[in-house]
PDB file of C-alpha atoms and ligand atoms in Angstrom:
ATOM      1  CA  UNK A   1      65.237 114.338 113.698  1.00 63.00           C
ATOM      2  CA  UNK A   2      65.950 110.943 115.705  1.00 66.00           C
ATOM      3  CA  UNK A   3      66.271 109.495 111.666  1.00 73.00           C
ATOM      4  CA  UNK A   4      69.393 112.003 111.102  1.00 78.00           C
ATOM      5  CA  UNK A   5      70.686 110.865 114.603  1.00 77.00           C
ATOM      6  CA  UNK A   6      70.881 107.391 113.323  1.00 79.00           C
ATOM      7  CA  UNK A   7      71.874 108.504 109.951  1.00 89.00           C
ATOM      8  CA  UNK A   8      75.047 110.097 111.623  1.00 89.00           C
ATOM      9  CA  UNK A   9      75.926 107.241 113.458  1.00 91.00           C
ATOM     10  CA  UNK A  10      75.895 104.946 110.880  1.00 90.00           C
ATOM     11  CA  UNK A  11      77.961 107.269 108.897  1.00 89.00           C
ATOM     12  CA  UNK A  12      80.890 107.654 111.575  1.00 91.00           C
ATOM     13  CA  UNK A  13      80.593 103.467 112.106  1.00 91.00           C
ATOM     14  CA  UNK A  14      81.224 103.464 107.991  1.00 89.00           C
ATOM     15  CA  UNK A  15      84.133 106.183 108.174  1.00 86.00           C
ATOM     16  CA  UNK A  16      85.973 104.386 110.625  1.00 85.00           C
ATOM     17  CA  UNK A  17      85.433 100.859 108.782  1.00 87.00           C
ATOM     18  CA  UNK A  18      86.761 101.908 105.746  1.00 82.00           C
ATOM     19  CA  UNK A  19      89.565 104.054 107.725  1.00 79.00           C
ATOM     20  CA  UNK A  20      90.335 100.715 109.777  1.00 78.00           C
ATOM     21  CA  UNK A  21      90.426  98.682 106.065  1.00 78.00           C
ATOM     22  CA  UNK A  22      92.742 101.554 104.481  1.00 73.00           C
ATOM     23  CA  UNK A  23      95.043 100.935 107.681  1.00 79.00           C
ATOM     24  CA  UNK A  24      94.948  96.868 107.053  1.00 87.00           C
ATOM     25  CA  UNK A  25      95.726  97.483 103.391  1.00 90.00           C
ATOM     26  CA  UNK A  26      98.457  99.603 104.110  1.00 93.00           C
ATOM     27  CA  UNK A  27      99.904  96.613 106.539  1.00 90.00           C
ATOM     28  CA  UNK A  28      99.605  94.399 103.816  1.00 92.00           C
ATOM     29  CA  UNK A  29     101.790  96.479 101.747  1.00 89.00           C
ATOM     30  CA  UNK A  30      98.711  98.312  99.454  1.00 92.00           C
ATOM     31  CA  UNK A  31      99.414 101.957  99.475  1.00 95.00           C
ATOM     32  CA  UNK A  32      97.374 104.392  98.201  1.00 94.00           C
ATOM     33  CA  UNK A  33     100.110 105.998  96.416  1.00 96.00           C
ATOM     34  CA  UNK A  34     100.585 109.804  95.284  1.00 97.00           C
ATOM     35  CA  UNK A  35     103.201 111.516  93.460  1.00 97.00           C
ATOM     36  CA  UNK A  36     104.379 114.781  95.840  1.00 96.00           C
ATOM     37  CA  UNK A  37     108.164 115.059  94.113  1.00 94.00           C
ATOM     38  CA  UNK A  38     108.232 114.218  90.189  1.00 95.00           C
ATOM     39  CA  UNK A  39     111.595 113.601  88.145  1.00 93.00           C
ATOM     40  CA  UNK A  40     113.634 115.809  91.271  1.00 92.00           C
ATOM     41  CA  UNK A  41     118.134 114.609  90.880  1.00 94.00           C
ATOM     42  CA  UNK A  42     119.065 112.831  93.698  1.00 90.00           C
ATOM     43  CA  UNK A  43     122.554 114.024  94.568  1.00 92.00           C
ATOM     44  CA  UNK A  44     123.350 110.929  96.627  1.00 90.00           C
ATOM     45  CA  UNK A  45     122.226 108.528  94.018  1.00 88.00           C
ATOM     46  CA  UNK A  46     122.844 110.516  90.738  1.00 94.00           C
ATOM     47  CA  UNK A  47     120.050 110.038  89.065  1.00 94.00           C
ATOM     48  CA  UNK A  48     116.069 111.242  89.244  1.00 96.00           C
ATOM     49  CA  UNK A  49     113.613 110.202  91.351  1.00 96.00           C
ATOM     50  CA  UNK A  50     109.931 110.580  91.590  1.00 96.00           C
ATOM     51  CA  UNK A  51     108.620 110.909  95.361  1.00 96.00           C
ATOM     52  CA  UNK A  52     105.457 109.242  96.487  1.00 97.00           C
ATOM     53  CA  UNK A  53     102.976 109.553  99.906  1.00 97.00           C
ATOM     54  CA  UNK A  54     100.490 107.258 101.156  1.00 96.00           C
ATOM     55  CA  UNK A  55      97.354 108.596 101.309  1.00 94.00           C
ATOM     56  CA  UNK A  56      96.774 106.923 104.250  1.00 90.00           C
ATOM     57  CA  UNK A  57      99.480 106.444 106.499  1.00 92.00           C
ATOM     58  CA  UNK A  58     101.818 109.214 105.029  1.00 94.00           C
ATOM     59  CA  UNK A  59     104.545 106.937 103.807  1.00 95.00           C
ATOM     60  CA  UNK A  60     107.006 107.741 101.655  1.00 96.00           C
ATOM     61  CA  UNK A  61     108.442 105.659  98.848  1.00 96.00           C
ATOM     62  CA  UNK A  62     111.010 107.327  96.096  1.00 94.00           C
ATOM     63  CA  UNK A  63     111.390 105.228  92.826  1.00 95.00           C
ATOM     64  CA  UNK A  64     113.994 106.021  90.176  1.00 93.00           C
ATOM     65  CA  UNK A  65     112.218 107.329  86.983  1.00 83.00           C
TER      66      UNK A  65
HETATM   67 ZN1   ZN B 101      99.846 103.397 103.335  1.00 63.50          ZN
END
């Protein structure tokens, strides 16, 4: 029992290390990009674009495909 208390603990300590180095590559300009919007016409622009989120920190980037 007191082994799965510690067990826990050390898992939420590991959680929020690798949360904390997902936020400090996403400062450094490393997103964890996915696509959300593929290939939709940008009116504006005239031409396609492909939509992407962070995985992280919910960013959004478009890129012209
Ligand atoms: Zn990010």
């Amino acid at each position: 029992m007191m082994a799965t208390i510690i067990n826990l603990k050390q898992f939420k300590k590991q959680q929020l290390k690798k949360k904390n180095k997902a936020r400090t590559l996403c400062n450094s300009g490393f997103h964890q990009w996915e696509i959300i919007d593929k290939n939709q016409f940008d009116v504006k622009k005239g031409q396609l674009i492909t939509t992407y989120r962070c995985k992280q920190c919910n960013k959004i980037k478009t890129t012209a495909t």
